[in-house]
Amino acid sequence: MRQKKIYPYLLIAPALLFITAVTLYPTIFSVYLSLNRSRRGVLEFVGLRNFEIIFNSGDFWESFRLTLIYGFLFVGLVMVFAFLLALIFNRGLLFGGVYMSIIFIPWMLSEIVSSVMFRWMFLPEIGIAQRLLGPIFGDITFLGNDAGAMGVVIGATIWRSVAFAMLLLLAGLQTIPGELTEAASIDGANRWQAFWKVTWPLVLPTTQVTIVFLTIQAINAAGMFLSITNGGPGRATEVLSLYMYREAIVFFNFGYGAALAVILFLLNAVLAIVYIRSLRSQVTYA
Amino acid sequence: MSAISREGAPPARSPKLLSWQRLEPILLHTVLIILCLIVLFPIVYTLLASLRPQGFGLSREIIPADGFYFGHYERLLSTPRFMRNVLNSAINSLGGALLTTSIAAAAGYAFARLEFRGRQVILTFILAMMLLPGLTNLIPLFKLASDLGILDTYLIMILVYGTYGIPFGIWIMKGFYETIPKQMEEAAAVDGATPIQALLYVVIPMSLPGLISVFMINFVYNWNDFLTALILLSSSSMKTATVGLFDFQNQLTGNNNELLNAAAILIMIPGIILFLIARRSFLQGMVEGAVKG
């Protein structure tokens, strides 16, 4: 009997051990690091100094602003495309699986592989996207232009993420029983009305979940920015996550970088709470 | 913005046409085919460029007139440094995926079948860990690994990859175990098997499809990882293929784009192949990992 009580804990012990050592402990350690300054590799306790410097730093607020711009455009555009796609896939077309596999391929690529592809397409003077789209946007060289470089990263990240967002929304749409929309059409609603009165309210919780998911992705998009623009031109695409990476890993300002990580972590934690709440509020109608 | 933004218009128009019963599928197929072409375009454009002699890019031609050139691929496959990077990727990805799968197989079973105190709390804690991305963790992890002297080793990469996949793996395995009838274990118990024997010899073999999909999804995730490896690895003999590609991209001199593109295509292949082999479990796994927790 006693053995039976221990058994479940034995099974979950390795998982908890690894998560604690590799995820939880470093997270707590980063709070400690954020209260220190590192000088020639030696830590020196400075209290909240790092946060004070951060909140008074023009670079931080500029990166914050860029993160907001990127986040809104990325999440907004992905949601629009993903929703339209989910509605199309929800019609259960022939070969739907083939189409879906194809639009999922970018999600299966490494960030750096995607970056090589997009940098090649936008290579100044040579890249095909540069030559075709450049004239439309006032003859700019995309990767050498502040807004253009941001645009390339937004385009590349949409390209990678739209299928995943679509899949989440589609899963939400598929939990809505067909009878509900049928009932609405029997009651004389046209498809447009049926969508807004029946489908939309039912798929709203899934939409929330997807938005939170994408927002977390947007805040942490350091990899794509690092590999496509490296923050440039100048600091025009130096979003918060990249700023953190550069301060800590390139300039070895562990304390300062850790303080930035704590700020990013808090943003993520708030979103994670919202996420778990919207998961709980999700109702099944089947 | 990229080509992607152009495909927004056609689907938006579809609601108006929805009453045209016969036209609708044709219209939707057209939209999807155009979309697929746009999605594949960057990959195909890069692939074509990798099949041309060096410096060809400057001529602005997309498809070479005198046939394909495979020299860049031959050169990469016979470059010891590139192959070493690929080997490192394989070791780290495989080690991480094996670690994740075995840990998730055990824990997922406890959450699916057994009652114990704190079950719900621990489960929520693990879900929360899944949402905390590795990024903010990397700085303390770098510092800790450096203090422990395990930076730039297979050990740290396998530990980190193996752990990052655990929460997701537990969700998938928990869901999978719940589809297996309980009678199987009960029958094993009647035959005198201990709970651990029942798990090892009855439940695990029946859960092989779930285990394989957790393994494959994690393998591809690890293989594609770039930022974690960039931060935790420093010597050229330990770097993974993605980090090697990043270095190559940044050190690119002159018109070496064709070789860079060929390297990107080679590194892309394992992930795509595994995805196409196990498309269904990948898609299912991702939905379950994200929404059905």
Short mmCIF file of N, CA, C and O in Angstrom, two decimals, chain A residues 95-173:
data_model
loop_
_atom_site.label_atom_id
_atom_site.label_comp_id
_atom_site.label_asym_id
_atom_site.label_seq_id
_atom_site.Cartn_x
_atom_site.Cartn_y
_atom_site.Cartn_z
N PHE A 95 -8.35 17.57 -50.90
CA PHE A 95 -6.91 17.89 -50.84
C PHE A 95 -6.57 18.88 -49.73
O PHE A 95 -5.49 19.45 -49.73
N GLY A 96 -7.51 19.10 -48.82
CA GLY A 96 -7.23 20.04 -47.74
C GLY A 96 -5.94 19.70 -47.01
O GLY A 96 -5.14 20.57 -46.69
N GLY A 97 -5.71 18.40 -46.80
CA GLY A 97 -4.51 17.95 -46.09
C GLY A 97 -3.23 18.31 -46.84
O GLY A 97 -2.23 18.67 -46.24
N VAL A 98 -3.29 18.23 -48.18
CA VAL A 98 -2.11 18.55 -48.98
C VAL A 98 -1.79 20.04 -48.85
O VAL A 98 -0.65 20.43 -48.59
N TYR A 99 -2.80 20.87 -49.01
CA TYR A 99 -2.59 22.32 -48.86
C TYR A 99 -2.03 22.63 -47.48
O TYR A 99 -1.12 23.42 -47.32
N MET A 100 -2.62 21.99 -46.48
CA MET A 100 -2.20 22.31 -45.12
C MET A 100 -0.75 21.92 -44.89
O MET A 100 0.02 22.67 -44.30
N SER A 101 -0.35 20.75 -45.41
CA SER A 101 1.05 20.34 -45.26
C SER A 101 1.97 21.39 -45.88
O SER A 101 3.01 21.72 -45.33
N ILE A 102 1.58 21.90 -47.04
CA ILE A 102 2.45 22.86 -47.72
C ILE A 102 2.58 24.15 -46.92
O ILE A 102 3.68 24.63 -46.68
N ILE A 103 1.45 24.69 -46.45
CA ILE A 103 1.60 25.95 -45.73
C ILE A 103 2.26 25.75 -44.35
O ILE A 103 2.68 26.71 -43.73
N PHE A 104 2.38 24.49 -43.93
CA PHE A 104 3.06 24.24 -42.66
C PHE A 104 4.58 24.13 -42.80
O PHE A 104 5.30 24.18 -41.81
N ILE A 105 5.06 23.97 -44.01
CA ILE A 105 6.50 23.75 -44.19
C ILE A 105 7.36 24.86 -43.56
O ILE A 105 8.32 24.56 -42.86
N PRO A 106 7.00 26.15 -43.74
CA PRO A 106 7.86 27.19 -43.12
C PRO A 106 8.01 27.03 -41.61
O PRO A 106 9.05 27.36 -41.05
N TRP A 107 7.00 26.51 -40.95
CA TRP A 107 7.05 26.32 -39.49
C TRP A 107 8.08 25.25 -39.13
O TRP A 107 8.56 25.18 -38.01
N MET A 108 8.40 24.39 -40.09
CA MET A 108 9.35 23.30 -39.86
C MET A 108 10.78 23.72 -40.19
O MET A 108 11.68 22.90 -40.19
N LEU A 109 10.98 24.98 -40.54
CA LEU A 109 12.33 25.45 -40.87
C LEU A 109 12.93 26.14 -39.66
O LEU A 109 12.24 26.79 -38.89
N SER A 110 14.24 26.04 -39.56
CA SER A 110 14.93 26.77 -38.51
C SER A 110 14.84 28.27 -38.81
O SER A 110 14.72 28.69 -39.95
N GLU A 111 14.90 29.06 -37.74
CA GLU A 111 14.88 30.51 -37.92
C GLU A 111 16.01 30.98 -38.82
O GLU A 111 15.83 31.85 -39.67
N ILE A 112 17.16 30.37 -38.66
CA ILE A 112 18.32 30.82 -39.43
C ILE A 112 18.17 30.40 -40.90
O ILE A 112 18.58 31.14 -41.81
N VAL A 113 17.54 29.26 -41.15
CA VAL A 113 17.29 28.85 -42.53
C VAL A 113 16.31 29.83 -43.18
O VAL A 113 16.53 30.31 -44.30
N SER A 114 15.25 30.18 -42.46
CA SER A 114 14.29 31.17 -42.99
C SER A 114 15.01 32.49 -43.26
O SER A 114 14.73 33.17 -44.24
N SER A 115 15.92 32.83 -42.37
CA SER A 115 16.63 34.09 -42.52
C SER A 115 17.48 34.09 -43.79
O SER A 115 17.47 35.07 -44.55
N VAL A 116 18.18 32.99 -44.05
CA VAL A 116 19.00 32.91 -45.27
C VAL A 116 18.09 33.13 -46.49
O VAL A 116 18.42 33.87 -47.41
N MET A 117 16.91 32.51 -46.45
CA MET A 117 16.00 32.63 -47.59
C MET A 117 15.50 34.06 -47.77
O MET A 117 15.49 34.59 -48.88
N PHE A 118 15.10 34.69 -46.68
CA PHE A 118 14.55 36.05 -46.81
C PHE A 118 15.64 37.06 -47.14
O PHE A 118 15.41 38.00 -47.89
N ARG A 119 16.83 36.86 -46.58
CA ARG A 119 17.92 37.79 -46.92
C ARG A 119 18.31 37.65 -48.38
O ARG A 119 18.69 38.61 -49.03
N TRP A 120 18.20 36.42 -48.89
CA TRP A 120 18.50 36.18 -50.30
C TRP A 120 17.44 36.85 -51.18
O TRP A 120 17.75 37.49 -52.18
N MET A 121 16.17 36.73 -50.79
CA MET A 121 15.10 37.35 -51.59
C MET A 121 15.19 38.88 -51.56
O MET A 121 14.77 39.55 -52.49
N PHE A 122 15.71 39.41 -50.44
CA PHE A 122 15.77 40.86 -50.30
C PHE A 122 17.20 41.38 -50.43
O PHE A 122 17.50 42.49 -50.00
N LEU A 123 18.08 40.56 -51.03
CA LEU A 123 19.46 41.00 -51.22
C LEU A 123 19.45 42.28 -52.07
O LEU A 123 18.84 42.31 -53.14
N PRO A 124 20.11 43.33 -51.61
CA PRO A 124 20.08 44.59 -52.37
C PRO A 124 20.46 44.38 -53.83
O PRO A 124 21.42 43.66 -54.13
N GLU A 125 19.67 44.93 -54.70
CA GLU A 125 19.87 44.94 -56.15
C GLU A 125 19.65 43.60 -56.83
O GLU A 125 19.35 43.55 -58.02
N ILE A 126 19.85 42.49 -56.12
CA ILE A 126 19.80 41.19 -56.78
C ILE A 126 18.55 40.40 -56.42
O ILE A 126 17.90 39.82 -57.27
N GLY A 127 18.20 40.39 -55.14
CA GLY A 127 17.09 39.57 -54.67
C GLY A 127 15.80 39.88 -55.42
O GLY A 127 15.51 41.02 -55.74
N ILE A 128 15.03 38.82 -55.67
CA ILE A 128 13.84 38.99 -56.51
C ILE A 128 12.77 39.83 -55.81
O ILE A 128 12.11 40.65 -56.44
N ALA A 129 12.62 39.62 -54.50
CA ALA A 129 11.61 40.40 -53.78
C ALA A 129 12.02 41.87 -53.74
O ALA A 129 11.18 42.77 -53.86
N GLN A 130 13.30 42.10 -53.58
CA GLN A 130 13.81 43.48 -53.60
C GLN A 130 13.50 44.14 -54.94
O GLN A 130 13.04 45.28 -55.01
N ARG A 131 13.72 43.40 -56.02
CA ARG A 131 13.51 44.00 -57.35
C ARG A 131 12.03 44.19 -57.65
O ARG A 131 11.64 45.16 -58.28
N LEU A 132 11.18 43.24 -57.20
CA LEU A 132 9.75 43.36 -57.51
C LEU A 132 9.04 44.34 -56.59
O LEU A 132 8.18 45.11 -57.02
N LEU A 133 9.38 44.28 -55.29
CA LEU A 133 8.62 45.09 -54.33
C LEU A 133 9.26 46.47 -54.11
O LEU A 133 8.58 47.41 -53.72
N GLY A 134 10.55 46.58 -54.35
CA GLY A 134 11.25 47.85 -54.15
C GLY A 134 10.54 49.03 -54.82
O GLY A 134 10.21 50.02 -54.15
N PRO A 135 10.27 48.93 -56.12
CA PRO A 135 9.61 50.05 -56.81
C PRO A 135 8.24 50.40 -56.21
O PRO A 135 7.87 51.57 -56.16
N ILE A 136 7.52 49.37 -55.72
CA ILE A 136 6.18 49.64 -55.16
C ILE A 136 6.29 50.49 -53.89
O ILE A 136 5.45 51.34 -53.63
N PHE A 137 7.37 50.26 -53.12
CA PHE A 137 7.52 50.99 -51.85
C PHE A 137 8.49 52.16 -51.99
O PHE A 137 9.28 52.44 -51.10
N GLY A 138 8.46 52.82 -53.13
CA GLY A 138 9.25 54.04 -53.28
C GLY A 138 10.74 53.81 -53.45
O GLY A 138 11.55 54.56 -52.91
N ASP A 139 11.08 52.73 -54.17
CA ASP A 139 12.48 52.45 -54.51
C ASP A 139 13.41 52.35 -53.31
O ASP A 139 14.57 52.78 -53.38
N ILE A 140 12.94 51.78 -52.21
CA ILE A 140 13.82 51.62 -51.06
C ILE A 140 14.61 50.32 -51.18
O ILE A 140 14.20 49.40 -51.87
N THR A 141 15.77 50.26 -50.52
CA THR A 141 16.46 49.00 -50.34
C THR A 141 15.98 48.47 -48.99
O THR A 141 16.29 49.03 -47.96
N PHE A 142 15.19 47.39 -49.04
CA PHE A 142 14.48 46.98 -47.83
C PHE A 142 15.39 46.82 -46.61
O PHE A 142 15.13 47.38 -45.56
N LEU A 143 16.48 46.03 -46.78
CA LEU A 143 17.29 45.72 -45.61
C LEU A 143 18.13 46.92 -45.16
O LEU A 143 18.70 46.91 -44.07
N GLY A 144 18.17 47.97 -45.96
CA GLY A 144 18.94 49.15 -45.56
C GLY A 144 18.05 50.28 -45.09
O GLY A 144 18.52 51.38 -44.82
N ASN A 145 16.77 50.00 -44.97
CA ASN A 145 15.79 51.04 -44.62
C ASN A 145 15.12 50.67 -43.30
O ASN A 145 14.76 49.51 -43.10
N ASP A 146 14.94 51.63 -42.40
CA ASP A 146 14.39 51.33 -41.07
C ASP A 146 13.08 50.56 -41.15
O ASP A 146 12.95 49.46 -40.60
N ALA A 147 12.09 51.16 -41.83
CA ALA A 147 10.78 50.51 -41.91
C ALA A 147 10.86 49.26 -42.79
O ALA A 147 10.19 48.26 -42.52
N GLY A 148 11.68 49.33 -43.82
CA GLY A 148 11.81 48.20 -44.74
C GLY A 148 12.33 46.95 -44.04
O GLY A 148 11.81 45.85 -44.24
N ALA A 149 13.37 47.12 -43.21
CA ALA A 149 13.96 45.99 -42.50
C ALA A 149 12.93 45.37 -41.55
O ALA A 149 12.78 44.15 -41.47
N MET A 150 12.20 46.24 -40.84
CA MET A 150 11.14 45.74 -39.96
C MET A 150 10.11 44.98 -40.78
O MET A 150 9.63 43.91 -40.37
N GLY A 151 9.78 45.54 -41.95
CA GLY A 151 8.81 44.88 -42.83
C GLY A 151 9.26 43.49 -43.24
O GLY A 151 8.45 42.55 -43.27
N VAL A 152 10.55 43.33 -43.55
CA VAL A 152 11.04 42.01 -43.97
C VAL A 152 10.89 41.02 -42.82
O VAL A 152 10.43 39.89 -43.03
N VAL A 153 11.23 41.45 -41.59
CA VAL A 153 11.11 40.52 -40.45
C VAL A 153 9.63 40.19 -40.22
O VAL A 153 9.28 39.03 -39.97
N ILE A 154 8.76 41.21 -40.31
CA ILE A 154 7.33 40.94 -40.12
C ILE A 154 6.86 39.94 -41.18
O ILE A 154 6.19 38.95 -40.86
N GLY A 155 7.26 40.17 -42.42
CA GLY A 155 6.87 39.25 -43.49
C GLY A 155 7.36 37.84 -43.22
O GLY A 155 6.60 36.87 -43.32
N ALA A 156 8.63 37.71 -42.84
CA ALA A 156 9.21 36.39 -42.62
C ALA A 156 8.54 35.69 -41.44
O ALA A 156 8.29 34.48 -41.48
N THR A 157 8.24 36.44 -40.37
CA THR A 157 7.63 35.78 -39.21
C THR A 157 6.16 35.43 -39.49
O THR A 157 5.67 34.42 -38.98
N ILE A 158 5.47 36.24 -40.29
CA ILE A 158 4.11 35.87 -40.67
C ILE A 158 4.16 34.57 -41.47
O ILE A 158 3.42 33.62 -41.23
N TRP A 159 5.09 34.55 -42.41
CA TRP A 159 5.27 33.37 -43.27
C TRP A 159 5.45 32.11 -42.43
O TRP A 159 4.90 31.06 -42.72
N ARG A 160 6.21 32.23 -41.34
CA ARG A 160 6.46 31.06 -40.50
C ARG A 160 5.27 30.71 -39.60
O ARG A 160 5.01 29.55 -39.33
N SER A 161 4.56 31.73 -39.09
CA SER A 161 3.61 31.46 -38.01
C SER A 161 2.16 31.32 -38.43
O SER A 161 1.35 30.88 -37.64
N VAL A 162 1.83 31.74 -39.66
CA VAL A 162 0.41 31.81 -40.01
C VAL A 162 -0.24 30.42 -39.96
O VAL A 162 -1.37 30.28 -39.50
N ALA A 163 0.50 29.37 -40.37
CA ALA A 163 -0.10 28.05 -40.41
C ALA A 163 -0.43 27.55 -39.01
O ALA A 163 -1.48 26.96 -38.77
N PHE A 164 0.47 27.82 -38.08
CA PHE A 164 0.25 27.37 -36.71
C PHE A 164 -0.97 28.04 -36.10
O PHE A 164 -1.83 27.39 -35.50
N ALA A 165 -1.08 29.36 -36.29
CA ALA A 165 -2.25 30.09 -35.78
C ALA A 165 -3.52 29.57 -36.44
O ALA A 165 -4.55 29.38 -35.78
N MET A 166 -3.42 29.31 -37.74
CA MET A 166 -4.57 28.78 -38.47
C MET A 166 -5.02 27.46 -37.87
O MET A 166 -6.21 27.22 -37.68
N LEU A 167 -4.04 26.60 -37.54
CA LEU A 167 -4.38 25.28 -37.01
C LEU A 167 -5.12 25.39 -35.67
O LEU A 167 -6.10 24.69 -35.43
N LEU A 168 -4.67 26.32 -34.82
CA LEU A 168 -5.35 26.50 -33.53
C LEU A 168 -6.78 26.97 -33.76
O LEU A 168 -7.73 26.48 -33.15
N LEU A 169 -6.95 27.97 -34.66
CA LEU A 169 -8.29 28.49 -34.92
C LEU A 169 -9.18 27.41 -35.54
O LEU A 169 -10.36 27.30 -35.21
N LEU A 170 -8.59 26.62 -36.44
CA LEU A 170 -9.36 25.56 -37.09
C LEU A 170 -9.85 24.56 -36.05
O LEU A 170 -11.01 24.12 -36.09
N ALA A 171 -8.97 24.21 -35.10
CA ALA A 171 -9.36 23.28 -34.04
C ALA A 171 -10.55 23.86 -33.27
O ALA A 171 -11.48 23.14 -32.92
N GLY A 172 -10.53 25.19 -33.05
CA GLY A 172 -11.65 25.84 -32.37
C GLY A 172 -12.92 25.78 -33.20
O GLY A 172 -14.00 25.46 -32.70
N LEU A 173 -12.79 26.08 -34.49
CA LEU A 173 -13.96 26.07 -35.37
C LEU A 173 -14.58 24.68 -35.44
O LEU A 173 -15.80 24.53 -35.53
#
